[in-house]
Amino acid sequence: MQLGVIGLGTMGANLARNAASHGIAVSVFNRTREKTDAFIASHGGEGKFTPSISLGEFCKSLKRTRVILLMVQAGSAVDAVCNELTEYLDDGDIIIDGGNSLYRDTERRITEMAEKGIAFIGMGVSGGEEGARKGPSMMPGGEMKAVCEVLPLLQSMAAQDGLGGACVTHIGSGGSGHFVKMVHNGIEYAVMQLIAEIYDVLRTIGGYTDQQLAETFTAWNTLPELQSFLVEITGEIFQAKDEKSGKALLEMIGDTGGQKGTGKWTVAAAMEYGVPVPSITAAVEARILSSSKTLRAEGKQFPHVIDIHDPLPRPMKLRSLSASALELGVLLAYHQGFSLIKAASDAEGWKLDLSEIARIWRGGCIVRSHALWMFQDMYTGKSSGGREAFLHRIRGERQLDLRRIVGIGVSRGLAFSGLYASLGYLDALHRDRLPQSLVLAQRDFFGAHGFPRTDKEGVFHGAW
Ligand code: 6PG
């Protein structure tokens, strides 16, 4: 097998090494030649690499049908490389965009490239640096024929799902691969925010030391309820020291969150398809708020009235309440993400298989977790087992624990946007009658916008 990789940044270089480690002959090219030289100097001995100094030479080094993996920055760079590539490619060649491109751009590129006889696949790749090197989760979307052609190659590079399968599948047509990866990232944002809030409870209210936090998250990662990549690395983060100051590294890290855009896109898509994703929205907003320096400086002057007199649970009790709250928050974040994928799939006619998406997220990707076995089962539609398990996990004491943690954080002034949004989602979905009726009445009162009635079909007006 043969593969061409364009873009030797962290992800591109590691995917090239991953492919080579599976015996695939890999042609590599980077816009700046020094990067290609440095890559070959460091990794040239790891496999069969062919470096090129021009795109023309790079394309010549590949046999037809050429398969080219683009790992360049999402946005105009993808268009620029595609345009240049078309000069050298032949009918039927395949370009895979493995960056975090916006799915609408991917759809446009599929059409543009198809006009030139080139198949374009938009592929989400998750797993960060290590995943790219050792086995990521891959979400290719586009024309079935082209995806099936590259599937054996991708299967050899992908992570394992734990049951002998590879964490890659043909997601669906059009931009669905990048859409699913975008929602994966939205869930990633939510889970990270929820973990951060739980860390805040344990540290600020429970007085947990770094060592206790490390021990807590490490222990949680052994429980099926919480086992996940993000919980695992959080346990490790608390143990890391800053070489310069000797302090905990986390203490030396600023608190102004950054983002590249996939979280915001998820929220925008959710608005477009009319799907509530409050936990994801809260996570995106928490990042925006944290980096709003002027606003935070102003807000620091606002009066802050908190109630620190209500009794607090003992540290170990706080820990078990926190575990349940985190578990529920994460389950609800997945639920929001899958609901968004389902709505987009229906609206776009993608016919996406949610169960298969849960399966390929079980390994390699950032949101991999034990809970995804349950979601996989829940979305097969073959039995009620998965759904029963899901309902079981959000009922009883666990739900009360989420309420208790939210109550404790709210009364003591912690900024709990993610946990609070997750609970609000659960409560709103549960209500038989939401107070939106009043909003509808107000709209009709001032603008004669009309309202539905509970007793008959149609649009009505009040005699306000
Ligand atoms: C992954 C990640 C990755 C993403 C980073 C940073 O699945 O490997 O989602 O694709 O780029 O996590 O994203 P933000 O900069 O938006 O936090």
Short mmCIF file of C-alpha atoms and ligand atoms in Angstrom, two decimals:
data_model
loop_
_atom_site.label_atom_id
_atom_site.label_comp_id
_atom_site.label_asym_id
_atom_site.label_seq_id
_atom_site.Cartn_x
_atom_site.Cartn_y
_atom_site.Cartn_z
CA MET A 1 0.00 0.00 0.00
CA GLN A 2 1.06 3.56 -0.63
CA LEU A 3 0.08 6.93 0.83
CA GLY A 4 1.06 10.54 0.26
CA VAL A 5 1.04 12.92 3.20
CA ILE A 6 1.08 16.69 2.71
CA GLY A 7 1.79 18.75 5.83
CA LEU A 8 4.32 17.53 8.36
CA GLY A 9 3.09 19.35 11.45
CA THR A 10 2.52 17.28 14.58
CA MET A 11 -0.53 15.41 13.28
CA GLY A 12 0.72 14.95 9.71
CA ALA A 13 4.15 13.73 10.79
CA ASN A 14 2.68 11.27 13.26
CA LEU A 15 0.13 9.91 10.79
CA ALA A 16 2.92 9.46 8.23
CA ARG A 17 4.96 7.54 10.82
CA ASN A 18 1.91 5.52 11.79
CA ALA A 19 1.33 4.48 8.16
CA ALA A 20 5.01 3.64 7.63
CA SER A 21 5.04 1.51 10.77
CA HIS A 22 2.39 -0.67 9.09
CA GLY A 23 4.57 -1.26 6.03
CA ILE A 24 2.90 1.43 3.91
CA ALA A 25 5.20 3.32 1.53
CA VAL A 26 4.75 6.99 2.42
CA SER A 27 5.59 9.97 0.22
CA VAL A 28 5.91 13.15 2.25
CA PHE A 29 5.79 16.81 1.36
CA ASN A 30 5.76 20.02 3.35
CA ARG A 31 5.52 23.58 2.03
CA THR A 32 8.72 24.53 3.85
CA ARG A 33 11.47 22.17 2.79
CA GLU A 34 13.28 22.37 6.16
CA LYS A 35 10.36 20.57 7.79
CA THR A 36 10.56 17.71 5.30
CA ASP A 37 14.34 17.47 5.81
CA ALA A 38 13.95 17.51 9.58
CA PHE A 39 11.26 14.82 9.38
CA ILE A 40 13.44 12.55 7.26
CA ALA A 41 16.48 13.19 9.48
CA SER A 42 14.51 12.17 12.60
CA HIS A 43 12.23 9.45 11.25
CA GLY A 44 13.52 8.44 7.82
CA GLY A 45 14.81 5.15 9.22
CA GLU A 46 11.42 4.12 10.63
CA GLY A 47 9.95 3.02 7.30
CA LYS A 48 9.74 3.50 3.59
CA PHE A 49 9.54 7.28 3.13
CA THR A 50 9.96 9.24 -0.09
CA PRO A 51 10.51 12.95 0.53
CA SER A 52 9.73 15.49 -2.18
CA ILE A 53 10.67 19.12 -2.60
CA SER A 54 7.80 20.04 -4.92
CA LEU A 55 4.17 19.01 -5.28
CA GLY A 56 4.85 17.85 -8.81
CA GLU A 57 7.63 15.54 -7.66
CA PHE A 58 5.45 14.39 -4.76
CA CYS A 59 2.59 13.42 -7.10
CA LYS A 60 4.99 11.64 -9.46
CA SER A 61 6.29 9.57 -6.56
CA LEU A 62 2.83 8.09 -6.04
CA LYS A 63 1.36 5.30 -8.16
CA ARG A 64 -2.20 5.60 -9.44
CA THR A 65 -4.74 5.51 -7.91
CA ARG A 66 -3.02 8.14 -5.77
CA VAL A 67 -4.23 8.55 -2.20
CA ILE A 68 -3.16 11.84 -0.65
CA LEU A 69 -3.76 12.75 2.96
CA LEU A 70 -3.86 16.51 3.52
CA MET A 71 -2.82 17.55 7.01
CA VAL A 72 -2.68 21.31 6.52
CA GLN A 73 -4.39 24.05 8.50
CA ALA A 74 -8.16 24.09 8.03
CA GLY A 75 -9.41 26.96 5.88
CA SER A 76 -7.90 28.59 2.83
CA ALA A 77 -4.72 26.46 2.97
CA VAL A 78 -6.80 23.38 2.08
CA ASP A 79 -8.23 25.12 -1.00
CA ALA A 80 -4.80 26.40 -2.03
CA VAL A 81 -3.20 22.94 -1.87
CA CYS A 82 -6.18 21.29 -3.61
CA ASN A 83 -6.03 23.79 -6.45
CA GLU A 84 -2.32 23.24 -6.91
CA LEU A 85 -2.68 19.47 -6.68
CA THR A 86 -5.24 19.31 -9.47
CA GLU A 87 -2.46 20.22 -11.91
CA TYR A 88 -0.69 16.94 -11.19
CA LEU A 89 -3.48 14.51 -10.37
CA ASP A 90 -5.34 12.13 -12.65
CA ASP A 91 -8.95 11.00 -12.86
CA GLY A 92 -9.96 8.87 -9.90
CA ASP A 93 -7.17 10.02 -7.57
CA ILE A 94 -8.25 10.57 -4.00
CA ILE A 95 -7.61 13.49 -1.65
CA ILE A 96 -8.38 12.98 2.04
CA ASP A 97 -8.61 16.12 4.14
CA GLY A 98 -7.67 14.94 7.64
CA GLY A 99 -7.81 18.37 9.30
CA ASN A 100 -10.61 19.91 11.35
CA SER A 101 -12.33 21.49 8.35
CA LEU A 102 -15.80 22.98 8.51
CA TYR A 103 -18.19 20.42 7.02
CA ARG A 104 -19.81 22.95 4.71
CA ASP A 105 -16.37 23.69 3.20
CA THR A 106 -15.88 19.96 2.75
CA GLU A 107 -19.15 19.71 0.83
CA ARG A 108 -18.09 22.54 -1.46
CA ARG A 109 -14.69 20.88 -2.02
CA ILE A 110 -16.29 17.52 -2.82
CA THR A 111 -18.24 19.19 -5.62
CA GLU A 112 -15.30 21.25 -6.87
CA MET A 113 -12.93 18.29 -6.94
CA ALA A 114 -15.53 15.98 -8.50
CA GLU A 115 -15.73 18.42 -11.44
CA LYS A 116 -12.02 17.73 -11.95
CA GLY A 117 -12.44 13.96 -11.64
CA ILE A 118 -10.90 13.81 -8.18
CA ALA A 119 -12.58 12.14 -5.22
CA PHE A 120 -12.49 14.24 -2.06
CA ILE A 121 -12.94 12.69 1.38
CA GLY A 122 -13.45 14.84 4.49
CA MET A 123 -12.06 12.85 7.38
CA GLY A 124 -12.17 13.68 11.06
CA VAL A 125 -9.10 12.37 12.88
CA SER A 126 -9.07 12.27 16.64
CA GLY A 127 -6.53 11.24 19.22
CA GLY A 128 -4.03 14.07 19.38
CA GLU A 129 -0.34 13.50 18.84
CA GLU A 130 -0.15 10.05 20.39
CA GLY A 131 -3.31 8.85 18.71
CA ALA A 132 -2.04 9.96 15.31
CA ARG A 133 1.17 7.99 15.88
CA LYS A 134 -0.24 4.84 17.46
CA GLY A 135 -3.82 4.67 16.27
CA PRO A 136 -6.44 7.41 16.04
CA SER A 137 -10.18 7.20 15.56
CA MET A 138 -10.91 8.18 11.97
CA MET A 139 -14.18 9.49 10.56
CA PRO A 140 -14.07 9.58 6.75
CA GLY A 141 -17.08 10.97 4.92
CA GLY A 142 -17.78 11.34 1.23
CA GLU A 143 -18.49 9.19 -1.77
CA MET A 144 -18.85 5.53 -0.73
CA LYS A 145 -16.68 4.17 -3.58
CA ALA A 146 -13.70 6.38 -2.70
CA VAL A 147 -14.00 5.73 1.04
CA CYS A 148 -14.19 1.96 0.48
CA GLU A 149 -11.06 2.19 -1.62
CA VAL A 150 -9.04 3.76 1.20
CA LEU A 151 -10.67 1.84 4.06
CA PRO A 152 -8.09 -1.02 4.21
CA LEU A 153 -5.31 1.56 4.48
CA LEU A 154 -7.14 3.49 7.20
CA GLN A 155 -8.03 0.30 9.06
CA SER A 156 -4.35 -0.58 9.36
CA MET A 157 -3.64 2.85 10.89
CA ALA A 158 -6.65 3.19 13.19
CA ALA A 159 -7.01 2.37 16.88
CA GLN A 160 -8.72 -0.84 17.95
CA ASP A 161 -12.26 -0.83 19.33
CA GLY A 162 -11.61 -3.57 21.90
CA LEU A 163 -13.53 -6.25 20.01
CA GLY A 164 -11.17 -6.78 17.10
CA GLY A 165 -12.55 -3.94 14.97
CA ALA A 166 -10.75 -0.82 13.80
CA CYS A 167 -11.92 2.63 14.92
CA VAL A 168 -12.81 3.76 11.43
CA THR A 169 -15.91 3.42 9.30
CA HIS A 170 -17.48 5.12 6.31
CA ILE A 171 -19.43 7.76 8.24
CA GLY A 172 -21.69 8.80 5.36
CA SER A 173 -21.87 10.99 2.31
CA GLY A 174 -20.99 14.69 1.88
CA GLY A 175 -19.43 16.52 4.80
CA SER A 176 -20.72 14.03 7.37
CA GLY A 177 -17.23 12.84 8.40
CA HIS A 178 -16.16 16.34 9.34
CA PHE A 179 -19.57 17.01 10.90
CA VAL A 180 -19.24 14.01 13.20
CA LYS A 181 -15.69 15.02 14.13
CA MET A 182 -16.92 18.55 14.87
CA VAL A 183 -19.57 17.18 17.25
CA HIS A 184 -16.93 14.88 18.78
CA ASN A 185 -15.01 18.05 19.60
CA GLY A 186 -18.13 19.71 21.01
CA ILE A 187 -18.52 16.75 23.37
CA GLU A 188 -14.79 16.99 24.12
CA TYR A 189 -15.27 20.64 25.16
CA ALA A 190 -18.20 19.74 27.43
CA VAL A 191 -16.45 16.82 29.13
CA MET A 192 -13.31 18.90 29.74
CA GLN A 193 -15.39 21.71 31.24
CA LEU A 194 -17.28 19.29 33.50
CA ILE A 195 -14.03 17.76 34.72
CA ALA A 196 -12.63 21.24 35.37
CA GLU A 197 -15.69 22.18 37.43
CA ILE A 198 -15.46 18.99 39.48
CA TYR A 199 -11.78 19.74 40.08
CA ASP A 200 -12.83 23.19 41.32
CA VAL A 201 -15.31 21.66 43.82
CA LEU A 202 -12.79 19.22 45.18
CA ARG A 203 -9.98 21.77 45.41
CA THR A 204 -11.82 24.93 46.41
CA ILE A 205 -14.56 23.45 48.60
CA GLY A 206 -13.09 20.09 49.60
CA GLY A 207 -9.55 21.39 50.10
CA TYR A 208 -8.08 18.50 48.09
CA THR A 209 -4.33 18.61 47.53
CA ASP A 210 -2.77 17.83 44.13
CA GLN A 211 -1.84 14.41 45.41
CA GLN A 212 -5.40 13.71 46.56
CA LEU A 213 -6.75 14.99 43.25
CA ALA A 214 -4.34 12.76 41.34
CA GLU A 215 -5.34 9.80 43.45
CA THR A 216 -9.07 10.58 43.01
CA PHE A 217 -8.98 10.86 39.22
CA THR A 218 -6.71 7.83 38.90
CA ALA A 219 -9.14 5.80 41.03
CA TRP A 220 -12.14 7.12 39.03
CA ASN A 221 -10.48 5.96 35.84
CA THR A 222 -10.70 2.37 37.06
CA LEU A 223 -14.50 2.59 37.48
CA PRO A 224 -16.67 1.64 34.50
CA GLU A 225 -18.86 4.68 35.27
CA LEU A 226 -16.02 7.14 34.74
CA GLN A 227 -13.27 5.33 32.83
CA SER A 228 -12.21 7.61 30.00
CA PHE A 229 -9.16 9.11 28.36
CA LEU A 230 -9.91 12.60 29.71
CA VAL A 231 -10.30 11.39 33.32
CA GLU A 232 -7.10 9.36 32.93
CA ILE A 233 -4.96 12.27 31.70
CA THR A 234 -6.45 14.57 34.35
CA GLY A 235 -5.06 12.21 37.02
CA GLU A 236 -1.65 12.54 35.38
CA ILE A 237 -1.85 16.32 35.05
CA PHE A 238 -2.13 16.74 38.85
CA GLN A 239 1.18 14.92 39.26
CA ALA A 240 3.17 17.01 36.80
CA LYS A 241 5.72 19.46 38.19
CA ASP A 242 6.94 22.68 36.65
CA GLU A 243 10.67 22.22 36.09
CA LYS A 244 11.44 25.91 36.55
CA SER A 245 9.58 26.67 39.77
CA GLY A 246 9.30 23.16 41.20
CA LYS A 247 5.59 23.90 41.80
CA ALA A 248 2.70 21.89 40.40
CA LEU A 249 2.65 22.61 36.66
CA LEU A 250 -1.11 23.26 36.79
CA GLU A 251 -0.52 26.12 39.24
CA MET A 252 1.71 27.82 36.68
CA ILE A 253 -0.80 27.57 33.82
CA GLY A 254 -2.95 30.65 33.08
CA ASP A 255 -6.75 30.44 33.16
CA THR A 256 -7.69 32.06 29.86
CA GLY A 257 -9.07 29.30 27.66
CA GLY A 258 -8.21 29.07 23.97
CA GLN A 259 -9.98 27.37 21.11
CA LYS A 260 -9.55 26.71 17.44
CA GLY A 261 -13.23 26.82 16.53
CA THR A 262 -14.80 23.36 16.36
CA GLY A 263 -16.69 23.92 19.63
CA LYS A 264 -18.20 27.16 18.35
CA TRP A 265 -19.10 25.45 15.07
CA THR A 266 -20.88 22.70 16.99
CA VAL A 267 -22.99 25.27 18.81
CA ALA A 268 -23.72 27.13 15.56
CA ALA A 269 -24.76 23.86 13.88
CA ALA A 270 -26.93 22.97 16.87
CA MET A 271 -28.72 26.30 16.51
CA GLU A 272 -29.12 25.72 12.78
CA TYR A 273 -30.63 22.24 13.22
CA GLY A 274 -32.63 23.33 16.27
CA VAL A 275 -31.05 20.93 18.75
CA PRO A 276 -30.32 21.94 22.35
CA VAL A 277 -26.71 21.32 23.37
CA PRO A 278 -26.51 23.35 26.61
CA SER A 279 -23.52 21.51 28.09
CA ILE A 280 -21.50 22.11 24.93
CA THR A 281 -22.64 25.72 24.69
CA ALA A 282 -21.72 26.28 28.33
CA ALA A 283 -18.25 24.85 27.72
CA VAL A 284 -17.65 27.11 24.73
CA GLU A 285 -18.90 30.13 26.68
CA ALA A 286 -16.76 29.21 29.67
CA ARG A 287 -13.71 29.39 27.41
CA ILE A 288 -14.84 32.69 25.95
CA LEU A 289 -15.60 34.17 29.38
CA SER A 290 -12.28 33.01 30.81
CA SER A 291 -10.41 34.87 28.10
CA SER A 292 -12.56 38.04 28.32
CA LYS A 293 -10.00 40.02 30.30
CA THR A 294 -11.80 43.38 30.36
CA LEU A 295 -15.11 41.84 31.30
CA ARG A 296 -13.52 39.80 34.07
CA ALA A 297 -11.74 42.87 35.42
CA GLU A 298 -15.04 44.75 35.49
CA GLY A 299 -16.97 41.82 36.92
CA LYS A 300 -14.48 41.48 39.76
CA GLN A 301 -15.98 44.72 41.12
CA PHE A 302 -19.54 43.31 41.15
CA PRO A 303 -20.84 42.44 44.63
CA HIS A 304 -20.59 38.71 45.31
CA VAL A 305 -22.95 37.34 47.90
CA ILE A 306 -22.41 33.73 48.81
CA ASP A 307 -23.78 31.41 51.43
CA ILE A 308 -21.02 29.52 53.18
CA HIS A 309 -23.13 28.56 56.16
CA ASP A 310 -24.92 25.57 54.75
CA PRO A 311 -23.30 22.35 55.96
CA LEU A 312 -20.75 20.76 53.69
CA PRO A 313 -20.31 17.03 53.19
CA ARG A 314 -17.05 15.50 54.45
CA PRO A 315 -14.26 15.25 51.83
CA MET A 316 -14.90 11.59 50.94
CA LYS A 317 -18.64 12.21 50.62
CA LEU A 318 -17.91 15.25 48.46
CA ARG A 319 -15.79 12.96 46.30
CA SER A 320 -18.57 10.42 45.79
CA LEU A 321 -21.10 13.18 45.04
CA SER A 322 -18.63 14.62 42.55
CA ALA A 323 -18.14 11.24 40.86
CA SER A 324 -21.88 10.89 40.25
CA ALA A 325 -22.23 14.49 39.10
CA LEU A 326 -19.39 14.04 36.62
CA GLU A 327 -20.79 10.74 35.38
CA LEU A 328 -24.23 12.23 34.71
CA GLY A 329 -22.83 15.40 33.18
CA VAL A 330 -20.74 13.38 30.75
CA LEU A 331 -23.64 11.08 29.82
CA LEU A 332 -25.84 14.10 29.11
CA ALA A 333 -23.09 15.72 27.00
CA TYR A 334 -22.85 12.57 24.86
CA HIS A 335 -26.63 12.52 24.63
CA GLN A 336 -26.67 16.09 23.31
CA GLY A 337 -23.92 15.32 20.79
CA PHE A 338 -25.62 12.20 19.45
CA SER A 339 -28.96 14.02 19.26
CA LEU A 340 -27.30 16.72 17.16
CA ILE A 341 -25.72 14.12 14.85
CA LYS A 342 -29.10 12.44 14.46
CA ALA A 343 -30.88 15.72 13.62
CA ALA A 344 -28.22 16.71 11.08
CA SER A 345 -28.30 13.24 9.56
CA ASP A 346 -32.09 13.47 9.09
CA ALA A 347 -31.93 16.99 7.70
CA GLU A 348 -29.06 16.26 5.29
CA GLY A 349 -30.18 12.75 4.35
CA TRP A 350 -26.86 11.26 5.54
CA LYS A 351 -28.44 8.17 7.18
CA LEU A 352 -25.72 8.10 9.83
CA ASP A 353 -25.36 5.06 12.07
CA LEU A 354 -25.08 6.43 15.62
CA SER A 355 -24.18 3.02 17.01
CA GLU A 356 -21.26 2.69 14.60
CA ILE A 357 -20.10 6.21 15.50
CA ALA A 358 -20.13 5.26 19.20
CA ARG A 359 -18.11 2.15 18.30
CA ILE A 360 -15.37 4.01 16.45
CA TRP A 361 -15.14 6.51 19.33
CA ARG A 362 -14.44 3.67 21.77
CA GLY A 363 -10.75 3.72 20.90
CA GLY A 364 -8.17 6.26 19.82
CA CYS A 365 -10.17 9.47 20.15
CA ILE A 366 -10.22 12.13 22.86
CA VAL A 367 -13.76 11.31 24.08
CA ARG A 368 -13.14 7.56 24.27
CA SER A 369 -14.69 6.10 27.37
CA HIS A 370 -16.32 3.02 28.79
CA ALA A 371 -19.73 4.74 28.53
CA LEU A 372 -19.56 4.50 24.74
CA TRP A 373 -20.23 0.75 24.92
CA MET A 374 -23.61 1.66 26.36
CA PHE A 375 -24.30 4.32 23.71
CA GLN A 376 -23.30 1.86 20.99
CA ASP A 377 -25.79 -0.61 22.37
CA MET A 378 -28.45 2.05 22.90
CA TYR A 379 -28.34 3.23 19.28
CA THR A 380 -28.37 -0.20 17.61
CA GLY A 381 -32.11 -0.22 18.11
CA LYS A 382 -31.89 -4.02 18.38
CA SER A 383 -32.57 -4.31 22.09
CA SER A 384 -33.69 -2.08 24.92
CA GLY A 385 -30.61 -3.02 27.02
CA GLY A 386 -28.52 0.05 26.22
CA ARG A 387 -31.41 2.44 26.80
CA GLU A 388 -32.32 0.70 30.05
CA ALA A 389 -28.70 1.02 31.20
CA PHE A 390 -28.69 4.72 30.27
CA LEU A 391 -31.93 5.38 32.16
CA HIS A 392 -30.66 3.42 35.13
CA ARG A 393 -27.55 5.55 35.30
CA ILE A 394 -29.40 8.85 35.39
CA ARG A 395 -31.95 7.87 37.99
CA GLY A 396 -31.90 7.64 41.78
CA GLU A 397 -29.07 8.79 44.01
CA ARG A 398 -26.79 9.72 41.11
CA GLN A 399 -29.24 12.36 39.96
CA LEU A 400 -29.64 13.63 43.51
CA ASP A 401 -25.85 13.80 43.77
CA LEU A 402 -25.69 15.99 40.66
CA ARG A 403 -28.30 18.27 42.26
CA ARG A 404 -26.33 18.35 45.52
CA ILE A 405 -23.08 19.23 43.81
CA VAL A 406 -24.72 21.95 41.73
CA GLY A 407 -26.33 23.28 44.94
CA ILE A 408 -23.03 23.31 46.82
CA GLY A 409 -21.20 25.05 43.98
CA VAL A 410 -23.95 27.59 43.35
CA SER A 411 -24.33 28.54 47.02
CA ARG A 412 -20.57 29.03 47.36
CA GLY A 413 -20.10 31.01 44.18
CA LEU A 414 -18.21 28.56 41.99
CA ALA A 415 -18.76 29.14 38.28
CA PHE A 416 -20.61 25.97 37.39
CA SER A 417 -21.81 26.59 33.88
CA GLY A 418 -21.30 23.03 32.54
CA LEU A 419 -22.78 21.10 35.46
CA TYR A 420 -25.61 23.56 35.78
CA ALA A 421 -26.40 23.40 32.06
CA SER A 422 -26.39 19.60 32.15
CA LEU A 423 -28.83 19.52 35.03
CA GLY A 424 -31.00 22.17 33.36
CA TYR A 425 -31.10 20.02 30.22
CA LEU A 426 -32.25 16.99 32.19
CA ASP A 427 -34.88 18.97 34.07
CA ALA A 428 -36.20 20.76 30.99
CA LEU A 429 -36.54 17.49 29.09
CA HIS A 430 -38.43 16.02 32.00
CA ARG A 431 -41.02 18.76 32.43
CA ASP A 432 -44.53 18.02 31.18
CA ARG A 433 -45.19 21.70 30.74
CA LEU A 434 -42.46 24.26 30.23
CA PRO A 435 -42.91 27.97 31.02
CA GLN A 436 -42.47 28.72 27.30
CA SER A 437 -46.25 29.13 27.24
CA LEU A 438 -45.71 32.49 28.90
CA VAL A 439 -43.09 33.49 26.31
CA LEU A 440 -45.58 32.60 23.58
CA ALA A 441 -48.21 34.73 25.30
CA GLN A 442 -45.80 37.67 25.52
CA ARG A 443 -44.89 37.36 21.82
CA ASP A 444 -48.53 37.38 20.90
CA PHE A 445 -49.28 40.26 23.29
CA PHE A 446 -46.74 42.65 21.82
CA GLY A 447 -46.42 41.39 18.25
CA ALA A 448 -49.47 39.24 17.43
CA HIS A 449 -47.07 36.38 16.61
CA GLY A 450 -49.68 33.76 17.48
CA PHE A 451 -49.53 30.71 19.71
CA PRO A 452 -50.52 27.04 19.57
CA ARG A 453 -53.35 25.85 21.83
CA THR A 454 -53.36 22.79 24.02
CA ASP A 455 -56.86 21.76 22.94
CA LYS A 456 -56.82 22.16 19.14
CA GLU A 457 -54.51 22.45 16.11
CA GLY A 458 -53.67 25.79 14.56
CA VAL A 459 -52.28 29.23 15.35
CA PHE A 460 -54.32 31.51 17.64
CA HIS A 461 -54.30 35.01 19.07
CA GLY A 462 -55.37 36.32 22.45
CA ALA A 463 -57.67 39.30 22.94
CA TRP A 464 -54.97 41.02 25.08
C1 6PG B 1 -8.81 15.50 18.69
C2 6PG B 1 -8.91 16.96 19.10
C3 6PG B 1 -8.23 17.89 18.17
C4 6PG B 1 -8.42 19.36 18.52
C5 6PG B 1 -7.80 19.79 19.80
C6 6PG B 1 -7.82 21.28 20.07
O1 6PG B 1 -9.87 14.92 18.55
O2 6PG B 1 -7.71 14.99 18.55
O3 6PG B 1 -10.26 17.30 19.11
O4 6PG B 1 -8.72 17.65 16.89
O5 6PG B 1 -7.86 20.11 17.52
O6 6PG B 1 -8.41 19.13 20.86
O7 6PG B 1 -9.08 21.84 19.92
P1 6PG B 1 -9.39 23.29 20.52
O8 6PG B 1 -8.20 24.13 20.21
O9 6PG B 1 -10.59 23.79 19.80
O10 6PG B 1 -9.57 23.09 21.97
#
